[in-house]
PDB file of C-alpha atoms in Angstrom:
ATOM      1  CA  UNK A   1     -22.019  27.515  36.838  1.00 70.00           C
ATOM      2  CA  UNK A   2     -19.676  27.918  39.790  1.00 83.00           C
ATOM      3  CA  UNK A   3     -16.167  26.575  39.355  1.00 93.00           C
ATOM      4  CA  UNK A   4     -14.219  24.233  41.567  1.00 96.00           C
ATOM      5  CA  UNK A   5     -13.698  25.712  44.994  1.00 97.00           C
ATOM      6  CA  UNK A   6     -11.031  24.805  47.501  1.00 97.00           C
ATOM      7  CA  UNK A   7     -10.728  25.753  51.119  1.00 97.00           C
ATOM      8  CA  UNK A   8      -8.719  27.031  52.745  1.00 97.00           C
ATOM      9  CA  UNK A   9      -6.649  28.923  50.190  1.00 96.00           C
ATOM     10  CA  UNK A  10      -3.635  29.271  52.450  1.00 97.00           C
ATOM     11  CA  UNK A  11      -2.524  27.238  55.409  1.00 97.00           C
ATOM     12  CA  UNK A  12       0.499  27.233  57.685  1.00 98.00           C
ATOM     13  CA  UNK A  13       1.139  24.156  59.800  1.00 98.00           C
ATOM     14  CA  UNK A  14       3.919  22.816  61.953  1.00 98.00           C
ATOM     15  CA  UNK A  15       5.780  19.575  61.395  1.00 98.00           C
ATOM     16  CA  UNK A  16       3.983  16.632  62.942  1.00 98.00           C
ATOM     17  CA  UNK A  17       0.546  18.181  62.703  1.00 98.00           C
ATOM     18  CA  UNK A  18      -2.165  17.000  60.386  1.00 98.00           C
ATOM     19  CA  UNK A  19      -4.217  18.942  57.881  1.00 98.00           C
ATOM     20  CA  UNK A  20      -7.491  18.534  56.012  1.00 98.00           C
ATOM     21  CA  UNK A  21      -8.156  20.268  52.717  1.00 98.00           C
ATOM     22  CA  UNK A  22     -11.555  20.541  51.114  1.00 98.00           C
ATOM     23  CA  UNK A  23     -12.729  20.608  47.530  1.00 98.00           C
ATOM     24  CA  UNK A  24     -16.160  21.249  46.064  1.00 98.00           C
ATOM     25  CA  UNK A  25     -16.419  20.157  42.429  1.00 97.00           C
ATOM     26  CA  UNK A  26     -18.469  21.764  39.713  1.00 95.00           C
ATOM     27  CA  UNK A  27     -22.107  20.874  40.106  1.00 94.00           C
ATOM     28  CA  UNK A  28     -22.819  17.585  38.354  1.00 91.00           C
ATOM     29  CA  UNK A  29     -19.208  16.452  38.261  1.00 92.00           C
ATOM     30  CA  UNK A  30     -18.669  13.151  39.988  1.00 89.00           C
ATOM     31  CA  UNK A  31     -14.951  12.628  39.493  1.00 90.00           C
ATOM     32  CA  UNK A  32     -12.555  14.495  41.763  1.00 94.00           C
ATOM     33  CA  UNK A  33      -8.780  14.268  41.513  1.00 93.00           C
ATOM     34  CA  UNK A  34      -6.056  15.714  43.703  1.00 96.00           C
ATOM     35  CA  UNK A  35      -2.592  16.845  42.643  1.00 96.00           C
ATOM     36  CA  UNK A  36       0.432  18.143  44.476  1.00 97.00           C
ATOM     37  CA  UNK A  37       2.583  20.802  42.866  1.00 95.00           C
ATOM     38  CA  UNK A  38       6.091  21.619  44.077  1.00 94.00           C
ATOM     39  CA  UNK A  39       8.979  23.398  42.362  1.00 90.00           C
ATOM     40  CA  UNK A  40      11.113  20.293  42.539  1.00 88.00           C
ATOM     41  CA  UNK A  41       8.676  17.535  41.554  1.00 90.00           C
ATOM     42  CA  UNK A  42       6.198  19.511  39.496  1.00 91.00           C
ATOM     43  CA  UNK A  43       2.605  18.356  39.269  1.00 92.00           C
ATOM     44  CA  UNK A  44       2.012  14.906  40.688  1.00 93.00           C
ATOM     45  CA  UNK A  45      -1.179  12.914  40.884  1.00 91.00           C
ATOM     46  CA  UNK A  46      -2.318  12.012  44.390  1.00 94.00           C
ATOM     47  CA  UNK A  47      -5.632  10.183  43.967  1.00 90.00           C
ATOM     48  CA  UNK A  48      -8.953  10.209  42.182  1.00 90.00           C
ATOM     49  CA  UNK A  49     -12.439   9.575  43.517  1.00 92.00           C
ATOM     50  CA  UNK A  50     -15.599   8.721  41.701  1.00 89.00           C
ATOM     51  CA  UNK A  51     -18.923   8.039  43.390  1.00 88.00           C
ATOM     52  CA  UNK A  52     -17.270   7.972  46.813  1.00 92.00           C
ATOM     53  CA  UNK A  53     -14.741   5.341  45.727  1.00 91.00           C
ATOM     54  CA  UNK A  54     -11.024   5.831  45.336  1.00 90.00           C
ATOM     55  CA  UNK A  55     -10.261   4.463  41.928  1.00 84.00           C
ATOM     56  CA  UNK A  56      -6.684   5.462  41.444  1.00 83.00           C
ATOM     57  CA  UNK A  57      -3.807   6.432  43.648  1.00 87.00           C
ATOM     58  CA  UNK A  58      -0.472   8.017  42.938  1.00 88.00           C
ATOM     59  CA  UNK A  59       2.864   7.167  44.452  1.00 89.00           C
ATOM     60  CA  UNK A  60       2.524   8.902  47.798  1.00 94.00           C
ATOM     61  CA  UNK A  61       2.941   7.533  51.323  1.00 96.00           C
ATOM     62  CA  UNK A  62      -0.013   6.445  53.390  1.00 95.00           C
ATOM     63  CA  UNK A  63       0.085   9.739  55.282  1.00 97.00           C
ATOM     64  CA  UNK A  64      -1.856  11.117  52.354  1.00 98.00           C
ATOM     65  CA  UNK A  65      -5.468  10.048  52.300  1.00 97.00           C
ATOM     66  CA  UNK A  66      -8.743  11.278  50.970  1.00 97.00           C
ATOM     67  CA  UNK A  67     -12.412  10.661  50.745  1.00 97.00           C
ATOM     68  CA  UNK A  68     -15.416  11.723  48.766  1.00 97.00           C
ATOM     69  CA  UNK A  69     -18.893  12.375  50.046  1.00 96.00           C
ATOM     70  CA  UNK A  70     -22.235  11.557  48.458  1.00 94.00           C
ATOM     71  CA  UNK A  71     -22.518  15.135  47.153  1.00 93.00           C
ATOM     72  CA  UNK A  72     -19.158  14.643  45.370  1.00 94.00           C
ATOM     73  CA  UNK A  73     -17.343  17.032  47.677  1.00 97.00           C
ATOM     74  CA  UNK A  74     -13.930  15.687  48.571  1.00 98.00           C
ATOM     75  CA  UNK A  75     -11.401  16.086  51.321  1.00 98.00           C
ATOM     76  CA  UNK A  76      -7.781  15.129  51.523  1.00 98.00           C
ATOM     77  CA  UNK A  77      -5.874  14.631  54.717  1.00 98.00           C
ATOM     78  CA  UNK A  78      -2.171  14.665  55.383  1.00 98.00           C
ATOM     79  CA  UNK A  79      -1.060  13.337  58.729  1.00 95.00           C
ATOM     80  CA  UNK A  80       2.269  13.831  60.470  1.00 97.00           C
ATOM     81  CA  UNK A  81       3.259  16.708  58.247  1.00 98.00           C
ATOM     82  CA  UNK A  82       6.816  16.976  56.980  1.00 98.00           C
ATOM     83  CA  UNK A  83       8.619  20.005  55.613  1.00 97.00           C
ATOM     84  CA  UNK A  84       8.541  18.405  52.158  1.00 96.00           C
ATOM     85  CA  UNK A  85       4.754  18.458  52.175  1.00 98.00           C
ATOM     86  CA  UNK A  86       4.837  22.201  51.586  1.00 98.00           C
ATOM     87  CA  UNK A  87       3.168  22.570  48.227  1.00 97.00           C
ATOM     88  CA  UNK A  88       0.231  23.814  46.247  1.00 97.00           C
ATOM     89  CA  UNK A  89      -2.513  21.203  46.434  1.00 97.00           C
ATOM     90  CA  UNK A  90      -4.853  21.278  43.488  1.00 97.00           C
ATOM     91  CA  UNK A  91      -8.224  19.670  43.162  1.00 96.00           C
ATOM     92  CA  UNK A  92      -9.821  18.968  39.794  1.00 95.00           C
ATOM     93  CA  UNK A  93     -13.229  17.722  38.802  1.00 94.00           C
ATOM     94  CA  UNK A  94     -14.528  16.209  35.613  1.00 90.00           C
ATOM     95  CA  UNK A  95     -17.955  15.330  34.351  1.00 83.00           C
ATOM     96  CA  UNK A  96     -17.376  11.916  32.941  1.00 70.00           C
ATOM     97  CA  UNK A  97     -15.115   9.109  33.858  1.00 64.00           C
ATOM     98  CA  UNK A  98     -14.634   5.857  32.032  1.00 65.00           C
ATOM     99  CA  UNK A  99     -12.007   3.178  32.123  1.00 59.00           C
ATOM    100  CA  UNK A 100     -10.159   3.883  28.935  1.00 60.00           C
ATOM    101  CA  UNK A 101     -10.664   7.564  28.249  1.00 67.00           C
ATOM    102  CA  UNK A 102      -9.884  10.544  30.411  1.00 71.00           C
ATOM    103  CA  UNK A 103     -11.726  13.824  30.131  1.00 80.00           C
ATOM    104  CA  UNK A 104     -10.839  17.426  30.559  1.00 87.00           C
ATOM    105  CA  UNK A 105     -10.428  18.408  34.146  1.00 90.00           C
ATOM    106  CA  UNK A 106     -11.451  21.657  35.759  1.00 93.00           C
ATOM    107  CA  UNK A 107      -9.064  22.813  38.424  1.00 95.00           C
ATOM    108  CA  UNK A 108      -9.664  24.815  41.545  1.00 96.00           C
ATOM    109  CA  UNK A 109      -7.367  27.655  42.630  1.00 95.00           C
ATOM    110  CA  UNK A 110      -5.473  25.382  44.993  1.00 96.00           C
ATOM    111  CA  UNK A 111      -4.537  25.396  48.650  1.00 97.00           C
ATOM    112  CA  UNK A 112      -1.074  26.681  49.433  1.00 97.00           C
ATOM    113  CA  UNK A 113       0.236  24.637  52.369  1.00 98.00           C
ATOM    114  CA  UNK A 114       3.354  25.726  54.190  1.00 98.00           C
ATOM    115  CA  UNK A 115       4.860  23.406  56.770  1.00 98.00           C
ATOM    116  CA  UNK A 116       7.307  24.982  59.231  1.00 97.00           C
TER     117      UNK A 116
ATOM    118  CA  UNK B   1       7.823  10.957  38.328  1.00 45.00           C
ATOM    119  CA  UNK B   2       6.711  12.981  35.348  1.00 48.00           C
ATOM    120  CA  UNK B   3       6.113  11.315  32.063  1.00 60.00           C
ATOM    121  CA  UNK B   4       6.228  14.408  29.916  1.00 71.00           C
ATOM    122  CA  UNK B   5       9.122  16.611  29.149  1.00 82.00           C
ATOM    123  CA  UNK B   6       8.509  20.004  27.671  1.00 87.00           C
ATOM    124  CA  UNK B   7      10.725  22.083  25.538  1.00 88.00           C
ATOM    125  CA  UNK B   8      11.724  24.811  25.865  1.00 93.00           C
ATOM    126  CA  UNK B   9      11.620  25.267  29.629  1.00 93.00           C
ATOM    127  CA  UNK B  10      11.211  28.991  29.094  1.00 96.00           C
ATOM    128  CA  UNK B  11      10.256  31.131  26.124  1.00 96.00           C
ATOM    129  CA  UNK B  12      10.304  34.897  25.805  1.00 97.00           C
ATOM    130  CA  UNK B  13       8.651  36.609  22.841  1.00 97.00           C
ATOM    131  CA  UNK B  14       7.061  39.893  21.806  1.00 97.00           C
ATOM    132  CA  UNK B  15       3.353  40.483  21.443  1.00 97.00           C
ATOM    133  CA  UNK B  16       2.110  39.456  18.049  1.00 97.00           C
ATOM    134  CA  UNK B  17       4.681  36.714  17.597  1.00 98.00           C
ATOM    135  CA  UNK B  18       3.864  33.030  17.582  1.00 98.00           C
ATOM    136  CA  UNK B  19       4.877  30.732  20.418  1.00 97.00           C
ATOM    137  CA  UNK B  20       5.567  27.048  19.956  1.00 97.00           C
ATOM    138  CA  UNK B  21       6.124  24.611  22.773  1.00 97.00           C
ATOM    139  CA  UNK B  22       6.763  20.911  22.531  1.00 96.00           C
ATOM    140  CA  UNK B  23       5.944  17.975  24.708  1.00 95.00           C
ATOM    141  CA  UNK B  24       7.365  14.482  24.641  1.00 94.00           C
ATOM    142  CA  UNK B  25       6.030  11.534  26.576  1.00 90.00           C
ATOM    143  CA  UNK B  26       7.106   7.981  27.200  1.00 86.00           C
ATOM    144  CA  UNK B  27       4.217   5.530  27.058  1.00 83.00           C
ATOM    145  CA  UNK B  28       1.202   4.940  24.866  1.00 83.00           C
ATOM    146  CA  UNK B  29      -1.679   7.259  25.595  1.00 84.00           C
ATOM    147  CA  UNK B  30      -5.414   7.603  25.171  1.00 84.00           C
ATOM    148  CA  UNK B  31      -5.241  11.339  24.819  1.00 88.00           C
ATOM    149  CA  UNK B  32      -3.104  14.359  25.543  1.00 92.00           C
ATOM    150  CA  UNK B  33      -4.233  17.603  27.071  1.00 93.00           C
ATOM    151  CA  UNK B  34      -2.726  21.055  27.367  1.00 96.00           C
ATOM    152  CA  UNK B  35      -3.236  23.295  30.378  1.00 96.00           C
ATOM    153  CA  UNK B  36      -2.254  26.839  31.269  1.00 97.00           C
ATOM    154  CA  UNK B  37      -1.321  28.042  34.728  1.00 96.00           C
ATOM    155  CA  UNK B  38      -0.982  31.640  35.740  1.00 93.00           C
ATOM    156  CA  UNK B  39       1.537  32.221  38.488  1.00 85.00           C
ATOM    157  CA  UNK B  40       0.775  29.904  41.397  1.00 75.00           C
ATOM    158  CA  UNK B  41      -2.883  29.464  40.533  1.00 83.00           C
ATOM    159  CA  UNK B  42      -5.069  26.643  39.325  1.00 87.00           C
ATOM    160  CA  UNK B  43      -4.735  25.156  35.887  1.00 94.00           C
ATOM    161  CA  UNK B  44      -7.003  26.063  33.011  1.00 95.00           C
ATOM    162  CA  UNK B  45      -7.809  23.435  30.419  1.00 94.00           C
ATOM    163  CA  UNK B  46      -6.924  24.543  26.894  1.00 96.00           C
ATOM    164  CA  UNK B  47      -7.399  21.638  24.551  1.00 96.00           C
ATOM    165  CA  UNK B  48      -7.678  17.859  24.467  1.00 93.00           C
ATOM    166  CA  UNK B  49      -6.493  15.786  21.543  1.00 94.00           C
ATOM    167  CA  UNK B  50      -7.220  12.083  21.286  1.00 91.00           C
ATOM    168  CA  UNK B  51      -4.660   9.534  20.190  1.00 90.00           C
ATOM    169  CA  UNK B  52      -6.427   9.013  16.860  1.00 93.00           C
ATOM    170  CA  UNK B  53      -6.301  12.734  16.038  1.00 96.00           C
ATOM    171  CA  UNK B  54      -3.328  14.481  14.489  1.00 97.00           C
ATOM    172  CA  UNK B  55      -4.256  18.125  14.760  1.00 98.00           C
ATOM    173  CA  UNK B  56      -6.762  20.246  16.601  1.00 97.00           C
ATOM    174  CA  UNK B  57      -7.547  23.953  16.660  1.00 97.00           C
ATOM    175  CA  UNK B  58      -9.179  26.177  19.224  1.00 96.00           C
ATOM    176  CA  UNK B  59      -9.128  29.906  18.578  1.00 97.00           C
ATOM    177  CA  UNK B  60      -5.481  30.972  18.442  1.00 97.00           C
ATOM    178  CA  UNK B  61      -4.318  27.558  19.606  1.00 98.00           C
ATOM    179  CA  UNK B  62      -3.159  24.751  17.376  1.00 98.00           C
ATOM    180  CA  UNK B  63      -2.136  21.393  18.776  1.00 98.00           C
ATOM    181  CA  UNK B  64      -0.514  18.563  16.893  1.00 98.00           C
ATOM    182  CA  UNK B  65       0.050  15.022  18.042  1.00 97.00           C
ATOM    183  CA  UNK B  66       2.482  12.486  16.640  1.00 97.00           C
ATOM    184  CA  UNK B  67       1.967   9.211  18.437  1.00 94.00           C
ATOM    185  CA  UNK B  68       4.758   7.518  16.504  1.00 95.00           C
ATOM    186  CA  UNK B  69       7.226  10.004  17.966  1.00 95.00           C
ATOM    187  CA  UNK B  70       5.334  10.303  21.250  1.00 94.00           C
ATOM    188  CA  UNK B  71       5.309  14.048  20.941  1.00 95.00           C
ATOM    189  CA  UNK B  72       2.920  16.972  20.752  1.00 97.00           C
ATOM    190  CA  UNK B  73       3.245  20.657  20.069  1.00 97.00           C
ATOM    191  CA  UNK B  74       1.187  23.658  21.098  1.00 98.00           C
ATOM    192  CA  UNK B  75       1.243  26.720  18.876  1.00 98.00           C
ATOM    193  CA  UNK B  76      -0.155  30.028  20.097  1.00 98.00           C
ATOM    194  CA  UNK B  77      -0.536  32.470  17.245  1.00 98.00           C
ATOM    195  CA  UNK B  78      -0.498  36.255  17.535  1.00 98.00           C
ATOM    196  CA  UNK B  79       0.419  36.076  21.204  1.00 98.00           C
ATOM    197  CA  UNK B  80      -0.717  38.659  23.726  1.00 97.00           C
ATOM    198  CA  UNK B  81       0.695  39.786  27.059  1.00 96.00           C
ATOM    199  CA  UNK B  82      -2.218  37.951  28.691  1.00 95.00           C
ATOM    200  CA  UNK B  83      -0.818  34.673  27.339  1.00 97.00           C
ATOM    201  CA  UNK B  84       2.063  34.960  29.813  1.00 97.00           C
ATOM    202  CA  UNK B  85       1.794  31.796  31.896  1.00 97.00           C
ATOM    203  CA  UNK B  86       3.178  28.303  32.292  1.00 96.00           C
ATOM    204  CA  UNK B  87       1.908  25.699  29.877  1.00 97.00           C
ATOM    205  CA  UNK B  88       1.738  22.002  30.680  1.00 96.00           C
ATOM    206  CA  UNK B  89       0.971  18.949  28.660  1.00 95.00           C
ATOM    207  CA  UNK B  90      -0.734  16.060  30.418  1.00 93.00           C
ATOM    208  CA  UNK B  91      -1.247  12.501  29.317  1.00 89.00           C
ATOM    209  CA  UNK B  92      -3.331   9.638  30.542  1.00 82.00           C
ATOM    210  CA  UNK B  93      -1.144   6.652  29.856  1.00 65.00           C
ATOM    211  CA  UNK B  94      -3.057   3.608  28.754  1.00 60.00           C
ATOM    212  CA  UNK B  95      -3.770   1.198  31.575  1.00 56.00           C
ATOM    213  CA  UNK B  96      -2.840   3.702  34.243  1.00 57.00           C
ATOM    214  CA  UNK B  97      -6.421   4.124  35.312  1.00 53.00           C
ATOM    215  CA  UNK B  98      -9.156   6.633  35.482  1.00 49.00           C
ATOM    216  CA  UNK B  99      -8.446  10.317  35.196  1.00 57.00           C
ATOM    217  CA  UNK B 100      -4.849   9.919  36.255  1.00 77.00           C
ATOM    218  CA  UNK B 101      -3.103  12.682  34.386  1.00 85.00           C
ATOM    219  CA  UNK B 102       0.666  12.712  34.202  1.00 87.00           C
ATOM    220  CA  UNK B 103       1.964  16.224  33.690  1.00 90.00           C
ATOM    221  CA  UNK B 104       5.022  17.445  31.894  1.00 89.00           C
ATOM    222  CA  UNK B 105       7.574  19.807  33.356  1.00 90.00           C
ATOM    223  CA  UNK B 106       5.981  22.852  31.765  1.00 93.00           C
ATOM    224  CA  UNK B 107       7.077  25.741  29.587  1.00 96.00           C
ATOM    225  CA  UNK B 108       7.146  29.232  31.055  1.00 96.00           C
ATOM    226  CA  UNK B 109       6.020  31.701  28.424  1.00 97.00           C
ATOM    227  CA  UNK B 110       6.663  35.413  28.769  1.00 97.00           C
ATOM    228  CA  UNK B 111       5.006  37.709  26.245  1.00 97.00           C
ATOM    229  CA  UNK B 112       6.267  41.262  26.365  1.00 96.00           C
ATOM    230  CA  UNK B 113       4.183  44.209  25.150  1.00 92.00           C
TER     231      UNK B 113
END
């Protein structure tokens, strides 16, 4: 079974631009989560989608948004990029999702975004 | 902000030795997970332990959980150079919602041949 894929793997953008990152979960997985990883803040949860609905959101400004398609593929968008948005963006998928129990997540290789 | 704090921040050992890393967290949890990350890459799930479990094994890995102390430990026995990576604990605090993992600061493990 193919793992989680993320495109592109590397991206260089200029301040003020916007960017869209893509994630394809493992076949059959319906939950997709996004995380940002930086040296200073570590791994931080951005948002989670399940059946095309955003069910949970981390503490990030509205410039960060996402969506999920009917095939469970997900995209995240960052508008008006700032230097501090430079990070590794990780997508993770999981098979099950219930209210009171989390499940193991399978991570993609990440997209390395550099904002200049 | 991160809920988990890991200790030590860095650990350097020789092949064949055991490596122990600890994780402390702040709020009640449903379960705790451990992940490994090789330099700048995606995370690999290692083990999940539920709040009603105290110990779990997987190959050379042994995880313990003490919910009264809000802490967990990961033991890697007979370490190998290939175990060199960063290790993170992650919790899903109760009432924080679906699949929202809160990661610790990580322990960087270096295993020398």
